[in-house]
Amino acid sequence: NAVPGDIYSYVTKVLRIGGGKYGLGVWSARIAILTSCAAGRIVGYSGFDLVPEKKAKFVKADLQRACRLQLGFYAAIIILVACTNSWAAAAKYWLLPMLMGEPLHAFFHIPDHLNCEHDYKNGRANTRTTPAPSFVRFNMWNMNYHAEHHLYPSMPFHQLPAAHDALQGHFAHQSSSAVSMHRDLVAKWIPHFQQRLKLGKENVETEWVPCAEG
């Protein structure tokens, strides 16, 4: 939800590098989530914030099993690659697409939460839906319909477009496109961030809306 304070933090956010624990950005969070949940320690998105047991107990068994299966799958792939000496193929068809796909995902994911409310209980105001081309919707499993996904997280991905049509006008934030959000972020938000920050974080997060949303 936070607005990047300068171009450097914006670029690292898009490239999914820097920040986070150990300076590895999203990668440290992914590894921490997998390993912690596989060990029965349920954590949040950062990978290092423990979920209270009274909440974790409802998903602990299923999440632990899923993470163990995923880690087992990765281990099997690594063993297969090592036994067949297929490191070049693994880099070309797995590692490289993953590294290239993350910035694309970030480009469309950043507008989903940018400068939205932090209230996790308010599903109509803590995120937005961002229109995207069909190939992006296909590759992201319709996750550009982010407001609908947050409001109804158990809804199958293929039903999100219909939910979007049915819920028109019910969300606090809108965006005409990810490109327009990034353009306004770089041109209008970041140049004045430090000046606005002097007014206090609350002014920046809720009262300051320099980007006219379409």
C-alpha positions as a Markdown table, in Angstrom:
| # | Residue | x | y | z |
|---|---|---|---|---|
| 1 | Asn | 0.0 | 0.0 | 0.0 |
| 2 | Ala | 2.9 | 2.4 | 0.7 |
| 3 | Val | 4.0 | 4.8 | -2.0 |
| 4 | Pro | 7.6 | 4.4 | -3.1 |
| 5 | Gly | 9.5 | 7.4 | -1.8 |
| 6 | Asp | 12.0 | 7.7 | -4.7 |
| 7 | Ile | 12.9 | 6.3 | -8.1 |
| 8 | Tyr | 15.3 | 3.8 | -6.6 |
| 9 | Ser | 12.7 | 2.2 | -4.3 |
| 10 | Tyr | 10.2 | 2.2 | -7.2 |
| 11 | Val | 12.6 | 0.4 | -9.5 |
| 12 | Thr | 13.6 | -2.2 | -6.8 |
| 13 | Lys | 9.9 | -2.7 | -6.1 |
| 14 | Val | 9.1 | -3.4 | -9.7 |
| 15 | Leu | 12.2 | -5.7 | -10.2 |
| 16 | Arg | 11.3 | -7.5 | -6.9 |
| 17 | Ile | 14.8 | -7.0 | -5.5 |
| 18 | Gly | 16.1 | -5.2 | -2.4 |
| 19 | Gly | 14.2 | -4.6 | 0.7 |
| 20 | Gly | 12.7 | -7.3 | 2.9 |
| 21 | Lys | 14.8 | -9.4 | 5.2 |
| 22 | Tyr | 18.4 | -10.0 | 4.0 |
| 23 | Gly | 17.8 | -7.5 | 1.2 |
| 24 | Leu | 16.3 | -10.2 | -1.1 |
| 25 | Gly | 12.9 | -8.6 | -1.5 |
| 26 | Val | 10.1 | -11.0 | -2.4 |
| 27 | Trp | 12.4 | -13.9 | -2.7 |
| 28 | Ser | 13.3 | -14.0 | 1.0 |
| 29 | Ala | 9.5 | -13.8 | 1.8 |
| 30 | Arg | 8.7 | -16.7 | -0.6 |
| 31 | Ile | 11.4 | -18.9 | 0.9 |
| 32 | Ala | 10.4 | -18.0 | 4.5 |
| 33 | Ile | 6.7 | -18.7 | 3.8 |
| 34 | Leu | 7.4 | -22.1 | 2.3 |
| 35 | Thr | 9.9 | -23.3 | 4.9 |
| 36 | Ser | 8.1 | -21.8 | 7.9 |
| 37 | Cys | 4.6 | -23.1 | 7.0 |
| 38 | Ala | 6.1 | -26.5 | 6.1 |
| 39 | Ala | 7.5 | -26.7 | 9.6 |
| 40 | Gly | 4.1 | -25.8 | 11.1 |
| 41 | Arg | 4.8 | -22.1 | 11.8 |
| 42 | Ile | 2.2 | -20.2 | 9.9 |
| 43 | Val | 3.4 | -16.8 | 8.8 |
| 44 | Gly | 2.0 | -13.8 | 6.9 |
| 45 | Tyr | 3.0 | -12.3 | 3.5 |
| 46 | Ser | 6.3 | -11.0 | 4.8 |
| 47 | Gly | 7.3 | -14.5 | 5.7 |
| 48 | Phe | 8.5 | -13.5 | 9.2 |
| 49 | Asp | 5.3 | -12.3 | 10.9 |
| 50 | Leu | 3.7 | -15.2 | 12.9 |
| 51 | Val | 0.0 | -15.6 | 12.5 |
| 52 | Pro | -1.7 | -15.9 | 16.0 |
| 53 | Glu | -2.4 | -19.6 | 16.8 |
| 54 | Lys | -6.1 | -18.9 | 17.3 |
| 55 | Lys | -6.3 | -18.0 | 13.6 |
| 56 | Ala | -3.6 | -20.3 | 12.3 |
| 57 | Lys | -5.2 | -23.4 | 13.6 |
| 58 | Phe | -8.0 | -23.2 | 10.9 |
| 59 | Val | -5.5 | -23.5 | 8.0 |
| 60 | Lys | -2.4 | -25.0 | 9.7 |
| 61 | Ala | -2.8 | -28.6 | 8.6 |
| 62 | Asp | -3.8 | -27.9 | 5.0 |
| 63 | Leu | -1.1 | -25.2 | 4.6 |
| 64 | Gln | 1.6 | -27.3 | 6.1 |
| 65 | Arg | 0.7 | -30.2 | 3.8 |
| 66 | Ala | 0.6 | -28.0 | 0.7 |
| 67 | Cys | 4.0 | -26.4 | 1.5 |
| 68 | Arg | 5.6 | -29.7 | 2.2 |
| 69 | Leu | 4.3 | -31.0 | -1.2 |
| 70 | Gln | 5.7 | -28.0 | -2.9 |
| 71 | Leu | 9.1 | -28.3 | -1.3 |
| 72 | Gly | 9.1 | -32.0 | -2.2 |
| 73 | Phe | 8.3 | -31.1 | -5.8 |
| 74 | Tyr | 11.2 | -28.6 | -5.9 |
| 75 | Ala | 13.5 | -31.2 | -4.4 |
| 76 | Ala | 12.5 | -33.8 | -6.9 |
| 77 | Ile | 13.1 | -31.3 | -9.8 |
| 78 | Ile | 16.6 | -30.4 | -8.4 |
| 79 | Ile | 17.5 | -34.1 | -8.1 |
| 80 | Leu | 16.3 | -34.9 | -11.6 |
| 81 | Val | 18.2 | -31.9 | -13.0 |
| 82 | Ala | 21.4 | -33.0 | -11.1 |
| 83 | Cys | 21.1 | -36.6 | -12.2 |
| 84 | Thr | 20.6 | -35.7 | -15.9 |
| 85 | Asn | 23.0 | -32.7 | -15.8 |
| 86 | Ser | 20.3 | -30.5 | -17.2 |
| 87 | Trp | 21.2 | -27.2 | -15.5 |
| 88 | Ala | 21.2 | -25.2 | -18.7 |
| 89 | Ala | 17.6 | -26.4 | -19.5 |
| 90 | Ala | 16.5 | -25.7 | -15.9 |
| 91 | Ala | 17.9 | -22.2 | -16.1 |
| 92 | Lys | 16.3 | -21.6 | -19.5 |
| 93 | Tyr | 12.8 | -23.1 | -18.9 |
| 94 | Trp | 12.4 | -22.5 | -15.2 |
| 95 | Leu | 14.7 | -20.0 | -13.6 |
| 96 | Leu | 14.8 | -17.4 | -16.4 |
| 97 | Pro | 11.0 | -17.3 | -17.0 |
| 98 | Met | 10.5 | -17.0 | -13.2 |
| 99 | Leu | 13.0 | -14.0 | -13.0 |
| 100 | Met | 11.4 | -12.4 | -16.0 |
| 101 | Gly | 7.8 | -13.0 | -14.9 |
| 102 | Glu | 8.2 | -11.4 | -11.4 |
| 103 | Pro | 8.7 | -7.9 | -12.7 |
| 104 | Leu | 5.7 | -8.3 | -15.0 |
| 105 | His | 3.7 | -9.5 | -12.1 |
| 106 | Ala | 4.9 | -6.6 | -10.0 |
| 107 | Phe | 4.0 | -4.1 | -12.7 |
| 108 | Phe | 0.4 | -5.1 | -12.5 |
| 109 | His | 0.4 | -6.0 | -8.8 |
| 110 | Ile | 1.7 | -2.6 | -7.5 |
| 111 | Pro | -1.4 | -0.6 | -8.6 |
| 112 | Asp | -3.6 | -3.2 | -6.9 |
| 113 | His | -2.8 | -1.8 | -3.4 |
| 114 | Leu | -1.1 | 1.5 | -4.1 |
| 115 | Asn | -2.3 | 4.2 | -1.7 |
| 116 | Cys | -5.3 | 2.2 | -0.7 |
| 117 | Glu | -6.7 | 1.9 | 2.9 |
| 118 | His | -4.8 | -0.3 | 5.3 |
| 119 | Asp | -8.0 | -1.7 | 6.9 |
| 120 | Tyr | -7.9 | -5.4 | 6.1 |
| 121 | Lys | -11.6 | -5.7 | 7.1 |
| 122 | Asn | -12.7 | -3.2 | 4.5 |
| 123 | Gly | -12.6 | -5.3 | 1.3 |
| 124 | Arg | -14.2 | -2.5 | -0.7 |
| 125 | Ala | -11.5 | 0.0 | 0.0 |
| 126 | Asn | -8.2 | -1.8 | 0.7 |
| 127 | Thr | -7.4 | -2.6 | -3.0 |
| 128 | Arg | -8.5 | -1.9 | -6.5 |
| 129 | Thr | -9.1 | -3.7 | -9.8 |
| 130 | Thr | -6.8 | -2.7 | -12.7 |
| 131 | Pro | -7.9 | -3.4 | -16.3 |
| 132 | Ala | -5.3 | -5.6 | -18.1 |
| 133 | Pro | -4.9 | -7.1 | -21.6 |
| 134 | Ser | -6.2 | -10.6 | -22.2 |
| 135 | Phe | -2.8 | -12.3 | -22.2 |
| 136 | Val | -2.0 | -10.7 | -18.8 |
| 137 | Arg | -5.4 | -11.8 | -17.4 |
| 138 | Phe | -4.7 | -15.3 | -18.6 |
| 139 | Asn | -1.2 | -15.5 | -17.2 |
| 140 | Met | -2.2 | -14.0 | -13.9 |
| 141 | Trp | -5.3 | -16.1 | -13.5 |
| 142 | Asn | -7.5 | -13.0 | -13.5 |
| 143 | Met | -5.7 | -11.6 | -10.4 |
| 144 | Asn | -6.0 | -8.1 | -11.9 |
| 145 | Tyr | -9.6 | -8.3 | -10.6 |
| 146 | His | -8.0 | -7.8 | -7.3 |
| 147 | Ala | -10.8 | -6.0 | -5.4 |
| 148 | Glu | -13.2 | -8.8 | -6.2 |
| 149 | His | -10.6 | -11.3 | -5.2 |
| 150 | His | -10.0 | -9.7 | -1.8 |
| 151 | Leu | -13.7 | -9.3 | -1.2 |
| 152 | Tyr | -14.4 | -12.9 | -2.1 |
| 153 | Pro | -11.1 | -14.8 | -1.7 |
| 154 | Ser | -12.6 | -18.2 | -2.2 |
| 155 | Met | -14.2 | -17.3 | -5.5 |
| 156 | Pro | -12.7 | -19.3 | -8.4 |
| 157 | Phe | -10.5 | -17.2 | -10.7 |
| 158 | His | -12.7 | -17.9 | -13.8 |
| 159 | Gln | -15.7 | -16.2 | -12.0 |
| 160 | Leu | -13.9 | -13.0 | -11.2 |
| 161 | Pro | -14.8 | -11.2 | -14.4 |
| 162 | Ala | -18.5 | -11.8 | -13.8 |
| 163 | Ala | -18.1 | -10.6 | -10.2 |
| 164 | His | -16.4 | -7.5 | -11.5 |
| 165 | Asp | -19.4 | -6.8 | -13.7 |
| 166 | Ala | -21.9 | -7.4 | -10.9 |
| 167 | Leu | -20.0 | -5.2 | -8.4 |
| 168 | Gln | -19.5 | -2.2 | -10.6 |
| 169 | Gly | -19.6 | 1.0 | -8.4 |
| 170 | His | -19.2 | -0.8 | -5.1 |
| 171 | Phe | -15.4 | -0.2 | -4.7 |
| 172 | Ala | -13.7 | 3.0 | -3.4 |
| 173 | His | -10.8 | 2.9 | -5.8 |
| 174 | Gln | -10.6 | 2.5 | -9.5 |
| 175 | Ser | -7.9 | 2.7 | -12.2 |
| 176 | Ser | -8.0 | 3.0 | -15.9 |
| 177 | Ser | -4.9 | 0.9 | -16.4 |
| 178 | Ala | -1.6 | -0.2 | -14.8 |
| 179 | Val | 0.3 | 2.0 | -17.2 |
| 180 | Ser | -1.6 | 5.2 | -16.1 |
| 181 | Met | -1.1 | 4.3 | -12.4 |
| 182 | His | 2.7 | 4.0 | -12.9 |
| 183 | Arg | 2.8 | 7.1 | -15.0 |
| 184 | Asp | 1.1 | 9.2 | -12.3 |
| 185 | Leu | 3.2 | 7.5 | -9.6 |
| 186 | Val | 6.5 | 8.5 | -11.3 |
| 187 | Ala | 5.3 | 11.9 | -12.5 |
| 188 | Lys | 3.1 | 13.1 | -9.7 |
| 189 | Trp | 3.6 | 11.1 | -6.5 |
| 190 | Ile | 7.3 | 10.4 | -6.1 |
| 191 | Pro | 8.5 | 14.0 | -6.9 |
| 192 | His | 6.4 | 15.4 | -4.1 |
| 193 | Phe | 6.7 | 12.5 | -1.7 |
| 194 | Gln | 9.2 | 14.0 | 0.7 |
| 195 | Gln | 7.3 | 17.3 | 0.8 |
| 196 | Arg | 4.1 | 15.5 | 1.6 |
| 197 | Leu | 5.7 | 13.2 | 4.1 |
| 198 | Lys | 6.6 | 16.2 | 6.3 |
| 199 | Leu | 2.9 | 16.7 | 6.8 |
| 200 | Gly | 2.8 | 13.3 | 8.5 |
| 201 | Lys | 2.2 | 9.8 | 7.3 |
| 202 | Glu | -1.5 | 10.0 | 7.8 |
| 203 | Asn | -1.8 | 12.9 | 5.3 |
| 204 | Val | 0.2 | 11.0 | 2.7 |
| 205 | Glu | -1.7 | 7.8 | 3.1 |
| 206 | Thr | -5.3 | 9.0 | 3.2 |
| 207 | Glu | -5.8 | 12.7 | 2.5 |
| 208 | Trp | -3.2 | 13.1 | -0.3 |
| 209 | Val | -4.6 | 11.8 | -3.6 |
| 210 | Pro | -2.5 | 13.3 | -6.3 |
| 211 | Cys | -3.5 | 10.7 | -8.9 |
| 212 | Ala | -6.9 | 11.3 | -10.6 |
| 213 | Glu | -8.3 | 7.8 | -11.0 |
| 214 | Gly | -10.3 | 7.0 | -14.0 |
